[in-house]
Structures are given as C-alpha cells and as structure tokens.
Coordinates of N, CA and C in Angstrom, one line a residue:
Chain A
M1 N -41.3 -30.8 -53.1 CA -40.4 -31.2 -52.3 C -38.9 -31.3 -52.8
T2 N -37.8 -31.0 -52.5 CA -36.5 -31.2 -53.3 C -36.4 -32.6 -53.4
K3 N -35.8 -33.1 -54.5 CA -35.4 -34.5 -54.5 C -34.5 -35.0 -53.5
L4 N -34.8 -36.1 -53.0 CA -33.7 -36.6 -51.9 C -32.2 -36.7 -52.5
T5 N -32.1 -37.0 -53.7 CA -30.8 -37.1 -54.4 C -30.2 -35.9 -54.6
E6 N -31.0 -34.8 -54.3 CA -30.3 -33.5 -54.4 C -29.9 -32.8 -53.3
M7 N -30.3 -33.5 -52.1 CA -30.0 -33.1 -50.8 C -28.8 -33.8 -50.1
K8 N -28.4 -33.0 -49.1 CA -27.0 -33.5 -48.5 C -27.3 -33.8 -47.1
C9 N -26.6 -34.7 -46.5 CA -26.7 -35.3 -44.9 C -26.4 -34.1 -44.1
V10 N -27.2 -33.9 -43.2 CA -26.6 -33.1 -42.1 C -26.1 -33.8 -41.0
A11 N -25.2 -33.1 -40.2 CA -24.5 -33.7 -39.3 C -25.3 -34.1 -37.9
C12 N -25.3 -35.3 -37.4 CA -26.3 -35.9 -36.3 C -25.6 -35.9 -35.3
N13 N -26.3 -35.6 -34.1 CA -25.8 -36.0 -32.6 C -27.2 -36.8 -32.2
K14 N -26.9 -37.4 -30.6 CA -27.9 -38.3 -30.2 C -29.3 -37.4 -30.0
D15 N -29.1 -36.1 -30.3 CA -30.6 -35.4 -29.9 C -31.1 -35.2 -31.3
S16 N -30.6 -35.5 -32.5 CA -31.3 -35.4 -33.7 C -32.5 -36.1 -33.9
P17 N -33.4 -35.4 -34.6 CA -34.8 -36.0 -34.4 C -34.9 -37.3 -35.4
I18 N -35.4 -38.5 -34.9 CA -35.9 -39.5 -35.4 C -37.0 -39.3 -36.5
V19 N -37.2 -39.7 -37.9 CA -38.2 -39.2 -38.6 C -39.6 -39.7 -37.9
T20 N -40.6 -38.8 -38.1 CA -42.0 -39.3 -37.7 C -42.6 -40.1 -38.6
D21 N -43.7 -40.8 -38.2 CA -44.6 -41.5 -39.0 C -45.0 -40.7 -40.3
E22 N -45.3 -39.4 -40.1 CA -45.8 -38.6 -41.0 C -44.7 -38.3 -42.0
E23 N -43.6 -38.2 -41.6 CA -42.4 -38.0 -42.5 C -42.2 -39.3 -43.4
I24 N -42.3 -40.3 -42.5 CA -42.1 -41.8 -43.3 C -42.8 -41.8 -44.4
S25 N -44.3 -41.5 -44.1 CA -45.3 -41.6 -45.1 C -45.1 -40.7 -46.3
E26 N -44.1 -39.7 -46.1 CA -44.1 -38.8 -47.3 C -42.8 -39.3 -48.0
L27 N -41.6 -39.7 -47.1 CA -40.4 -40.1 -47.7 C -40.4 -41.5 -48.3
K28 N -41.0 -42.4 -47.8 CA -41.0 -43.9 -48.2 C -41.4 -44.1 -49.6
P29 N -42.5 -43.4 -50.0 CA -42.9 -43.8 -51.6 C -42.0 -43.2 -52.4
T30 N -41.1 -42.3 -52.1 CA -39.9 -41.8 -53.1 C -38.8 -42.9 -53.2
I31 N -38.7 -43.9 -52.2 CA -37.7 -44.9 -52.6 C -38.3 -46.2 -52.2
P32 N -39.1 -46.6 -53.2 CA -40.2 -47.6 -53.4 C -39.4 -49.0 -53.1
D33 N -38.3 -49.4 -53.6 CA -37.7 -50.6 -53.7 C -37.1 -50.9 -52.2
W34 N -37.0 -49.9 -51.4 CA -36.4 -50.2 -50.1 C -37.5 -50.7 -48.9
E35 N -36.9 -51.9 -48.1 CA -37.7 -52.1 -47.3 C -37.5 -51.6 -45.9
L36 N -38.5 -51.1 -45.2 CA -38.3 -50.7 -43.8 C -38.5 -51.7 -42.9
L37 N -37.6 -52.2 -42.1 CA -37.7 -53.3 -41.2 C -36.7 -53.0 -39.8
E38 N -37.2 -53.6 -39.0 CA -36.6 -53.5 -37.5 C -35.6 -54.6 -37.2
V39 N -34.3 -54.3 -36.8 CA -33.4 -55.2 -36.6 C -32.9 -54.9 -35.2
D40 N -33.0 -55.9 -34.2 CA -32.5 -55.5 -33.0 C -33.2 -54.4 -32.4
G41 N -34.4 -54.2 -32.7 CA -35.2 -52.9 -32.0 C -35.0 -51.4 -32.8
I42 N -34.1 -51.5 -33.9 CA -33.8 -50.3 -34.5 C -34.3 -50.2 -36.0
N43 N -35.2 -49.4 -36.2 CA -35.5 -49.2 -37.6 C -34.5 -49.2 -38.7
R44 N -34.5 -49.7 -39.8 CA -33.6 -49.5 -40.8 C -34.0 -49.6 -42.2
L45 N -33.6 -48.9 -43.2 CA -33.9 -49.2 -44.6 C -32.9 -50.1 -45.2
E46 N -33.5 -51.2 -46.0 CA -32.4 -52.3 -46.6 C -32.9 -52.3 -48.0
N47 N -32.0 -52.7 -49.0 CA -32.3 -53.0 -50.3 C -31.1 -53.9 -50.8
S48 N -31.4 -54.8 -51.9 CA -30.6 -55.6 -52.3 C -30.5 -55.3 -53.8
Y49 N -29.2 -55.5 -54.3 CA -29.0 -55.2 -55.8 C -28.3 -56.3 -56.3
R50 N -28.7 -56.9 -57.4 CA -28.0 -58.1 -58.2 C -26.8 -57.5 -59.2
F51 N -26.0 -58.3 -59.3 CA -24.9 -58.2 -60.4 C -24.4 -59.7 -61.1
G52 N -23.9 -59.6 -62.1 CA -23.6 -60.8 -62.9 C -22.1 -61.7 -62.3
N53 N -21.6 -61.0 -61.5 CA -20.3 -61.6 -60.8 C -19.9 -60.9 -59.4
F54 N -18.9 -61.4 -59.2 CA -18.4 -60.8 -57.8 C -17.8 -59.4 -58.0
V55 N -17.0 -59.2 -59.0 CA -16.2 -58.0 -59.2 C -17.4 -56.8 -59.4
D56 N -18.3 -56.9 -60.1 CA -19.2 -55.8 -60.3 C -19.9 -55.5 -58.7
A57 N -20.2 -56.7 -58.2 CA -20.6 -56.3 -56.9 C -19.9 -55.5 -55.9
M58 N -18.7 -56.1 -55.9 CA -17.6 -55.5 -55.0 C -17.4 -53.9 -55.4
A59 N -17.4 -53.7 -57.0 CA -17.3 -52.4 -57.5 C -18.5 -51.3 -57.0
F60 N -19.6 -52.0 -56.9 CA -20.9 -51.1 -56.4 C -20.6 -51.0 -54.9
S61 N -20.0 -51.9 -54.1 CA -20.0 -51.6 -52.6 C -19.0 -50.6 -52.6
I62 N -17.9 -50.5 -53.1 CA -16.9 -49.5 -53.1 C -17.5 -48.3 -53.5
Q63 N -18.3 -47.9 -54.5 CA -18.9 -46.8 -55.0 C -19.9 -46.3 -53.8
V64 N -20.8 -47.2 -53.1 CA -21.4 -46.7 -52.1 C -20.5 -46.1 -50.8
G65 N -19.4 -47.1 -50.6 CA -18.5 -46.8 -49.7 C -17.9 -45.2 -50.2
I66 N -17.8 -45.0 -51.2 CA -17.3 -43.5 -51.5 C -18.2 -42.4 -51.2
I67 N -19.5 -42.6 -51.6 CA -20.4 -41.5 -51.3 C -20.9 -41.6 -49.9
S68 N -20.7 -42.4 -49.2 CA -21.0 -42.5 -47.6 C -19.9 -41.8 -47.1
E69 N -18.6 -42.0 -47.4 CA -17.5 -41.3 -46.9 C -17.5 -40.0 -47.3
E70 N -18.2 -39.4 -48.2 CA -18.3 -38.1 -48.8 C -19.4 -37.4 -48.0
E71 N -20.5 -38.1 -47.7 CA -21.6 -37.4 -46.8 C -21.3 -37.9 -45.4
G72 N -20.3 -38.4 -44.9 CA -20.0 -38.5 -43.6 C -21.2 -39.2 -43.0
H73 N -21.8 -40.2 -43.6 CA -22.8 -41.2 -43.2 C -22.7 -42.4 -43.7
H74 N -22.5 -43.4 -43.0 CA -22.1 -45.0 -43.5 C -23.2 -45.9 -43.3
P75 N -23.4 -46.8 -44.3 CA -24.4 -48.0 -44.1 C -23.6 -49.2 -43.7
A76 N -24.4 -50.2 -43.5 CA -23.8 -51.4 -43.5 C -24.0 -52.1 -44.9
I77 N -22.8 -52.6 -45.6 CA -22.7 -53.2 -46.8 C -22.4 -54.5 -46.9
L78 N -23.3 -55.4 -47.3 CA -23.2 -56.8 -47.4 C -22.8 -57.3 -48.8
T79 N -21.4 -57.6 -49.0 CA -21.1 -58.0 -50.3 C -21.0 -59.5 -50.5
E80 N -21.5 -60.0 -51.5 CA -21.4 -61.6 -51.9 C -21.3 -61.7 -53.3
W81 N -21.0 -62.9 -53.9 CA -21.0 -63.1 -55.2 C -22.4 -62.8 -55.9
G82 N -22.2 -61.6 -56.7 CA -23.5 -61.2 -57.4 C -24.5 -60.5 -56.8
K83 N -24.2 -60.2 -55.6 CA -25.4 -59.5 -54.6 C -24.7 -58.4 -53.6
V84 N -25.4 -57.5 -53.4 CA -25.1 -56.4 -52.6 C -26.2 -56.0 -51.7
K85 N -26.2 -56.0 -50.5 CA -27.3 -55.7 -49.6 C -26.9 -54.5 -48.9
I86 N -27.6 -53.4 -48.9 CA -27.2 -51.9 -48.4 C -28.2 -51.7 -47.1
S87 N -27.8 -51.4 -46.1 CA -28.8 -51.2 -44.8 C -28.5 -49.8 -44.5
W88 N -29.3 -48.6 -44.3 CA -29.0 -47.5 -43.7 C -30.0 -47.4 -42.5
W89 N -29.2 -46.6 -41.4 CA -29.9 -46.2 -40.2 C -28.9 -45.2 -39.7
T90 N -29.3 -44.7 -38.3 CA -28.5 -43.5 -37.8 C -28.1 -44.3 -36.6
H91 N -26.8 -44.5 -36.4 CA -26.3 -45.2 -35.0 C -26.8 -44.1 -33.7
K92 N -26.4 -43.0 -34.0 CA -26.4 -42.0 -32.9 C -27.8 -41.9 -32.4
I93 N -28.8 -42.0 -33.2 CA -30.2 -41.8 -32.8 C -31.0 -43.2 -32.5
K94 N -30.2 -44.2 -32.9 CA -30.7 -45.6 -32.9 C -32.1 -45.7 -33.7
G95 N -32.0 -45.3 -34.9 CA -33.3 -45.1 -35.7 C -33.0 -44.6 -37.0
L96 N -34.0 -44.2 -37.5 CA -34.1 -43.5 -38.9 C -34.1 -41.9 -39.0
H97 N -33.1 -41.5 -39.6 CA -33.1 -39.9 -39.9 C -33.3 -39.7 -41.0
K98 N -33.8 -38.4 -41.4 CA -34.0 -37.8 -42.8 C -32.6 -38.4 -43.8
N99 N -31.6 -38.4 -43.1 CA -30.3 -38.5 -43.8 C -30.3 -40.1 -44.3
D100 N -30.9 -40.8 -43.8 CA -31.2 -42.2 -44.2 C -31.9 -42.5 -45.5
F101 N -32.8 -41.6 -45.6 CA -33.7 -41.7 -46.8 C -33.0 -40.9 -47.9
I102 N -32.0 -39.9 -47.7 CA -31.4 -39.1 -48.6 C -30.4 -40.3 -49.1
M103 N -29.6 -41.0 -48.3 CA -28.7 -41.9 -48.8 C -29.1 -43.2 -49.5
A104 N -30.5 -43.5 -49.2 CA -31.0 -44.5 -49.9 C -31.3 -44.2 -51.3
A105 N -31.8 -43.0 -51.4 CA -32.2 -42.4 -52.9 C -30.9 -42.3 -53.5
K106 N -29.9 -41.8 -53.0 CA -28.6 -41.7 -53.7 C -27.8 -43.2 -53.9
T107 N -28.3 -44.1 -53.2 CA -27.7 -45.4 -53.5 C -28.3 -46.0 -54.7
D108 N -29.7 -45.7 -54.9 CA -30.3 -46.2 -55.9 C -29.9 -45.5 -57.2
Q109 N -29.8 -44.1 -57.1 CA -29.0 -43.5 -58.4 C -27.9 -44.0 -58.8
L110 N -27.0 -44.3 -57.9 CA -25.8 -44.9 -58.2 C -25.9 -46.2 -58.8
F111 N -26.9 -46.9 -58.4 CA -27.0 -48.3 -59.0 C -27.6 -48.2 -60.5
S112 N -28.4 -47.2 -60.7 CA -29.3 -46.8 -62.0 C -28.2 -46.3 -63.0
E113 N -27.0 -45.7 -62.4 CA -25.9 -45.0 -63.3 C -24.9 -46.0 -63.9
N114 N -25.1 -47.5 -63.2 CA -23.9 -48.3 -63.5 C -24.6 -49.1 -64.9
Chain B
M1 N 1.5 -81.0 -41.1 CA 0.6 -80.6 -42.3 C 1.1 -79.1 -42.8
T2 N 0.8 -79.1 -44.1 CA 1.3 -77.8 -44.7 C 0.3 -76.8 -44.2
K3 N 0.8 -75.6 -43.9 CA 0.0 -74.4 -43.4 C -1.2 -74.1 -44.4
L4 N -2.2 -73.7 -43.8 CA -3.5 -73.4 -44.7 C -3.1 -72.4 -45.6
T5 N -2.4 -71.1 -45.1 CA -2.0 -70.2 -45.8 C -1.3 -70.3 -47.1
E6 N -0.5 -71.6 -47.1 CA 0.4 -72.0 -48.3 C -0.5 -72.8 -49.3
M7 N -1.8 -73.2 -48.8 CA -2.4 -73.9 -49.7 C -3.3 -73.1 -50.7
K8 N -3.9 -73.7 -51.8 CA -4.6 -73.1 -52.7 C -6.1 -73.7 -52.8
C9 N -7.0 -73.1 -53.0 CA -8.3 -73.6 -53.2 C -8.3 -74.3 -54.2
V10 N -9.4 -75.4 -54.1 CA -9.3 -76.4 -55.4 C -10.9 -76.0 -56.0
A11 N -11.1 -76.3 -57.2 CA -12.4 -76.2 -57.8 C -13.3 -77.1 -57.3
C12 N -14.6 -76.6 -57.1 CA -15.6 -77.2 -56.1 C -16.9 -77.6 -57.2
N13 N -17.5 -78.6 -56.9 CA -18.9 -78.8 -57.5 C -19.7 -79.5 -56.4
K14 N -20.9 -79.7 -56.8 CA -21.8 -80.0 -55.7 C -21.6 -81.7 -55.2
D15 N -20.7 -82.2 -55.8 CA -20.0 -83.5 -55.2 C -18.9 -83.5 -54.4
S16 N -18.6 -82.1 -54.3 CA -17.3 -82.1 -53.5 C -17.2 -82.4 -52.0
P17 N -16.4 -83.0 -51.3 CA -16.6 -83.2 -49.9 C -16.8 -82.3 -48.9
I18 N -17.7 -82.3 -48.2 CA -18.0 -81.3 -46.8 C -17.0 -81.9 -45.9
V19 N -16.4 -80.9 -45.1 CA -15.5 -81.5 -44.1 C -16.1 -82.4 -43.1
T20 N -15.4 -83.4 -42.7 CA -15.9 -84.4 -41.6 C -15.6 -83.8 -40.3
D21 N -16.1 -84.3 -39.2 CA -16.1 -84.0 -37.7 C -14.4 -83.9 -37.6
E22 N -13.9 -85.1 -38.0 CA -12.5 -85.3 -37.9 C -11.5 -84.2 -38.4
E23 N -11.8 -83.7 -39.6 CA -11.1 -82.8 -40.4 C -11.4 -81.5 -39.6
I24 N -12.4 -81.2 -39.2 CA -12.9 -80.0 -38.4 C -12.0 -79.8 -37.2
S25 N -11.9 -81.0 -36.4 CA -11.2 -80.9 -35.2 C -9.7 -80.8 -35.5
E26 N -9.2 -80.9 -36.6 CA -7.8 -81.0 -36.8 C -7.5 -79.5 -37.5
L27 N -8.5 -79.0 -38.3 CA -8.3 -77.6 -39.0 C -8.7 -76.3 -38.0
K28 N -9.8 -76.6 -37.3 CA -10.5 -75.5 -36.5 C -9.4 -74.9 -35.6
P29 N -8.6 -75.6 -34.9 CA -7.6 -75.0 -33.9 C -6.5 -74.2 -34.7
T30 N -6.2 -74.3 -35.9 CA -5.4 -73.5 -36.6 C -6.0 -72.1 -37.0
I31 N -7.4 -71.8 -37.0 CA -7.7 -70.6 -37.3 C -8.6 -70.1 -36.0
P32 N -8.0 -70.2 -34.7 CA -8.8 -70.1 -33.4 C -9.7 -68.9 -33.2
D33 N -9.6 -68.1 -34.0 CA -10.3 -66.5 -33.8 C -11.8 -66.9 -34.7
W34 N -11.8 -67.9 -35.3 CA -13.0 -68.0 -36.4 C -14.0 -68.7 -35.5
E35 N -15.5 -68.3 -35.7 CA -16.5 -69.1 -35.1 C -17.1 -69.9 -36.1
L36 N -17.2 -71.1 -35.6 CA -18.0 -72.1 -36.6 C -19.6 -72.1 -36.0
L37 N -20.5 -71.4 -36.9 CA -21.7 -71.4 -36.7 C -22.6 -71.8 -37.8
E38 N -24.0 -72.1 -37.5 CA -25.0 -72.5 -38.3 C -26.0 -71.4 -38.8
V39 N -26.2 -71.1 -40.0 CA -27.1 -70.0 -40.6 C -27.9 -70.6 -41.8
D40 N -29.1 -70.7 -41.2 CA -30.2 -71.3 -42.2 C -29.9 -72.7 -42.7
G41 N -29.2 -73.3 -41.7 CA -29.0 -75.0 -41.8 C -27.6 -75.1 -42.4
I42 N -26.9 -74.2 -42.7 CA -25.6 -74.1 -43.4 C -24.6 -73.9 -42.4
N43 N -23.5 -74.7 -42.2 CA -22.4 -74.3 -41.4 C -21.5 -73.2 -42.1
R44 N -21.1 -72.3 -41.5 CA -20.1 -71.3 -42.0 C -19.1 -70.9 -40.9
L45 N -18.1 -70.5 -41.4 CA -17.1 -69.8 -40.6 C -17.0 -68.4 -40.5
E46 N -17.0 -67.6 -39.4 CA -17.2 -66.2 -39.3 C -16.1 -65.5 -38.2
N47 N -15.9 -64.4 -38.9 CA -14.8 -63.8 -37.9 C -15.0 -62.1 -38.2
S48 N -14.8 -61.3 -37.2 CA -14.9 -59.9 -37.3 C -13.6 -59.3 -36.9
Y49 N -13.3 -58.2 -37.7 CA -12.3 -57.3 -37.5 C -12.4 -55.9 -37.4
R50 N -11.6 -55.5 -36.6 CA -11.9 -53.9 -36.1 C -11.0 -52.9 -36.6
F51 N -11.6 -51.7 -37.0 CA -10.7 -50.6 -37.6 C -10.9 -49.4 -36.9
G52 N -10.2 -48.4 -37.3 CA -10.4 -47.1 -36.7 C -11.4 -46.0 -37.4
N53 N -11.7 -46.5 -38.6 CA -12.5 -45.8 -39.4 C -13.2 -46.3 -40.4
F54 N -14.1 -45.7 -41.2 CA -14.7 -46.5 -42.2 C -13.7 -47.0 -43.5
V55 N -12.8 -45.8 -43.8 CA -12.0 -46.2 -45.2 C -11.0 -47.4 -44.7
D56 N -10.6 -47.5 -43.5 CA -9.7 -48.6 -43.4 C -10.5 -50.1 -43.4
A57 N -11.7 -50.1 -43.0 CA -12.6 -51.0 -43.0 C -12.8 -51.5 -44.4
M58 N -13.3 -50.5 -45.2 CA -13.5 -50.9 -46.6 C -12.3 -51.3 -47.5
A59 N -11.1 -50.6 -46.9 CA -9.9 -51.1 -47.8 C -9.5 -52.5 -47.4
F60 N -9.9 -53.0 -46.3 CA -9.6 -54.4 -45.8 C -10.5 -55.2 -46.8
S61 N -11.9 -54.9 -46.7 CA -13.0 -55.6 -47.6 C -12.4 -55.7 -49.0
I62 N -11.9 -54.7 -49.6 CA -11.5 -54.9 -50.8 C -10.4 -55.7 -51.0
Q63 N -9.3 -55.8 -50.1 CA -8.5 -56.9 -50.0 C -8.9 -58.3 -49.9
V64 N -9.9 -58.3 -49.0 CA -10.4 -59.9 -48.9 C -11.0 -60.2 -50.5
G65 N -11.7 -59.2 -51.1 CA -12.3 -59.3 -52.3 C -11.4 -59.8 -53.3
I66 N -10.1 -59.1 -53.2 CA -9.1 -59.5 -54.3 C -8.6 -60.8 -54.2
I67 N -8.2 -61.4 -52.9 CA -7.8 -62.6 -52.8 C -8.8 -63.7 -52.9
S68 N -10.1 -63.2 -52.8 CA -11.4 -64.5 -53.1 C -11.5 -64.4 -54.6
E69 N -11.3 -63.3 -55.3 CA -11.3 -63.4 -56.6 C -10.3 -64.2 -57.3
E70 N -8.9 -64.0 -56.9 CA -7.8 -64.9 -57.3 C -7.8 -66.1 -57.1
E71 N -8.6 -66.6 -55.8 CA -8.9 -68.0 -55.5 C -9.9 -68.7 -56.1
G72 N -11.0 -67.5 -56.7 CA -12.2 -68.4 -57.3 C -13.2 -68.6 -56.1
H73 N -12.9 -68.1 -54.9 CA -13.8 -68.7 -54.1 C -14.3 -67.3 -53.3
H74 N -15.6 -67.1 -53.0 CA -16.0 -65.6 -52.4 C -16.8 -65.7 -51.2
P75 N -16.4 -65.0 -50.2 CA -17.2 -65.0 -48.9 C -18.4 -64.0 -48.7
A76 N -19.1 -63.9 -47.9 CA -19.9 -62.6 -47.6 C -19.1 -61.8 -46.6
I77 N -19.0 -60.4 -47.3 CA -18.1 -59.5 -46.6 C -19.1 -58.3 -46.2
L78 N -19.4 -58.1 -44.7 CA -20.1 -57.1 -44.1 C -19.2 -56.0 -43.6
T79 N -19.4 -54.9 -44.4 CA -18.5 -53.7 -44.0 C -19.3 -52.5 -43.3
E80 N -18.8 -52.3 -42.2 CA -19.5 -51.2 -41.4 C -18.3 -50.2 -41.0
W81 N -18.7 -48.9 -40.4 CA -17.8 -48.1 -39.9 C -17.0 -48.7 -39.0
G82 N -15.7 -49.0 -39.3 CA -14.8 -49.5 -38.1 C -14.8 -51.1 -37.8
K83 N -15.7 -51.8 -38.9 CA -16.0 -53.1 -38.6 C -16.1 -53.9 -39.9
V84 N -15.5 -55.0 -40.0 CA -15.8 -56.1 -41.2 C -16.0 -57.5 -40.7
K85 N -17.1 -58.1 -41.0 CA -17.4 -59.4 -40.8 C -17.3 -60.2 -41.9
I86 N -16.4 -61.3 -41.7 CA -16.3 -62.1 -43.1 C -16.8 -63.4 -42.8
S87 N -17.7 -64.1 -43.7 CA -18.4 -65.3 -43.5 C -17.7 -66.4 -44.7
W88 N -17.2 -67.3 -44.3 CA -16.9 -68.3 -45.5 C -17.7 -69.5 -45.6
W89 N -18.2 -69.9 -46.4 CA -18.8 -71.4 -46.7 C -18.9 -71.7 -48.0
T90 N -19.3 -72.8 -48.5 CA -19.4 -73.4 -49.9 C -20.5 -73.5 -50.4
H91 N -21.2 -72.5 -51.1 CA -22.6 -72.7 -51.5 C -22.9 -73.9 -52.4
K92 N -21.8 -74.4 -53.2 CA -22.4 -75.7 -53.9 C -22.6 -76.8 -53.3
I93 N -21.9 -76.9 -52.1 CA -22.1 -78.0 -51.1 C -23.0 -77.7 -49.9
K94 N -23.5 -76.5 -49.9 CA -24.3 -76.0 -48.6 C -23.6 -76.5 -47.4
G95 N -22.1 -76.1 -47.1 CA -21.4 -76.4 -46.0 C -20.1 -75.8 -46.2
L96 N -19.4 -76.5 -45.2 CA -18.0 -76.2 -45.3 C -17.1 -77.1 -46.0
H97 N -16.2 -76.6 -46.8 CA -15.0 -77.4 -47.7 C -13.9 -77.1 -47.0
K98 N -12.8 -77.6 -47.3 CA -11.4 -77.4 -46.7 C -10.9 -76.0 -47.2
N99 N -11.5 -75.5 -48.4 CA -11.5 -74.4 -49.1 C -11.7 -73.2 -48.1
D100 N -12.9 -73.3 -47.2 CA -13.3 -72.5 -46.2 C -12.2 -72.1 -45.1
F101 N -11.4 -73.2 -44.8 CA -10.6 -73.1 -43.8 C -9.3 -72.3 -44.4
I102 N -9.1 -72.8 -45.7 CA -7.8 -72.1 -46.4 C -8.0 -70.7 -46.4
M103 N -9.3 -70.3 -46.9 CA -9.6 -68.7 -47.2 C -9.6 -68.0 -45.7
A104 N -10.3 -68.7 -44.7 CA -10.5 -68.1 -43.3 C -8.7 -67.7 -42.8
A105 N -8.0 -68.8 -43.1 CA -6.5 -68.6 -42.6 C -5.8 -67.3 -43.6
K106 N -6.1 -67.3 -44.7 CA -5.6 -66.2 -45.5 C -6.2 -64.8 -45.2
T107 N -7.5 -64.7 -44.8 CA -8.1 -63.5 -44.2 C -7.4 -63.2 -43.4
D108 N -7.0 -64.1 -42.2 CA -6.3 -63.7 -40.9 C -5.1 -63.0 -41.3
Q109 N -4.4 -63.9 -42.2 CA -3.0 -63.5 -42.5 C -3.0 -62.0 -43.3
L110 N -4.0 -61.7 -43.9 CA -4.2 -60.4 -44.5 C -4.2 -59.3 -43.7
F111 N -5.2 -59.5 -42.6 CA -5.4 -58.7 -41.4 C -4.0 -58.5 -40.7
S112 N -3.2 -59.5 -40.5 CA -2.2 -59.3 -39.8 C -1.0 -58.5 -40.3
E113 N -1.1 -58.3 -41.8 CA -0.2 -57.8 -42.6 C -0.5 -56.2 -42.7
N114 N -1.7 -55.9 -42.2 CA -2.1 -54.4 -42.4 C -1.5 -53.5 -41.4

C-alpha cells in the first residue's frame, strides 16, 4: 500500500464513500496515535500534540492550516497554551473519508519534522 | 469605568481573585456577545466568529494568538473552515478573572477591525 503521507486528498462531494469497517481496520494501524471517536453522531479522528509554550503550539496550528489549505481539506484545530488538538472528518459525507486518514498521517509527519 | 479594551491584564497566581457575581453583573453587559458557561466545573467566556473561508478564520486565530502572547494570557482557540471559537478563562484560579473580560473585549475589538 502506498504510504498515506505520499497520497493526495481527492475532491469530495456528498456522494463520496465513507470508509468501510474493512478499510478502517487497514488504515487505522498506520496512524496508531489517533483516536477514532464519535461526536454528535459523526465519526472523527482526533490527536493531541504537546509543546513547551504557546508560540510553538500556535506555529504548529498554522503549519497544519497551511497543509490543509494546500489539500483543500480542513480540520478543527484547537490551540491552547502548550497543546494542539487536531480533529479530522469530512463534513460533506458526515463521516470519515480516506482523505481524513491521509491528513492525519500528514499531521503526524509535520509534528515529527518539528 | 475605564473601557475594558483600554486595560491591561495583570499577572495572576493561584490566589488571584475570581470575579464576584457583582463584578460579573457589571462586566458582562460590556461584552454582550459572549456566553458565560461552565465546562468541567470551570466558568469560561466563549464567543464564535464567522468568516468566508478557512484562511480568514486562521488569520483571525493568529491575531488573537498575538494579542494573547502580548498580554501573557492565552485562550483556547478553535479554528475551523469559516469559524473561530474563542474561550477565555484563568487556569491558575480555575475560573474567571477580570483579565478574561479584558481579553474578551479585546478579541471583539480585533474582530471589528478586520
């Protein structure tokens, strides 16, 4: 399987496929730090990252913002002093698309490069 | 009363005073758009702002980050496509300090200048 970090997001519409349970069982182990959880009935991927101060946390949030704008797929970014929580899901399909796993992997890669 | 936007945050420690009900009834009307709510037993001030795209939302989050770093008091900033939610409270006193009302007013001012 091509590494998620080497893939690009595809454009989504409301008929784009939600990932199947089989796909989740294949994709999830490649992003082990991410939690798969349900918020308001919608599955999402969530992960938190720690930093030594506010500025480093904000800088990471901005980096995530930049790659999300490049890929045309945007997360929820919760920035606090020393902490950033990223949540990925696909609004148009009210659930998880393969794009979300790609972006989760790219978020981890970004953090590891810091 | 001096306008909140003209005030500066004071340094806080765990013995700094939580705002009294009387102070809240005086301060809250000056920031009418903010919601006073309790999360995990801690009072906070919360307000959401709308934008036409992701970049404008992220830019506002960065601006709020800059003034919070300047004042040495940091909020939770939730950035999504077209939407930013700001939450102010004071971690050290597990509640609301006058600083939070000052920063809420300054956040509104920042948004109105955009």
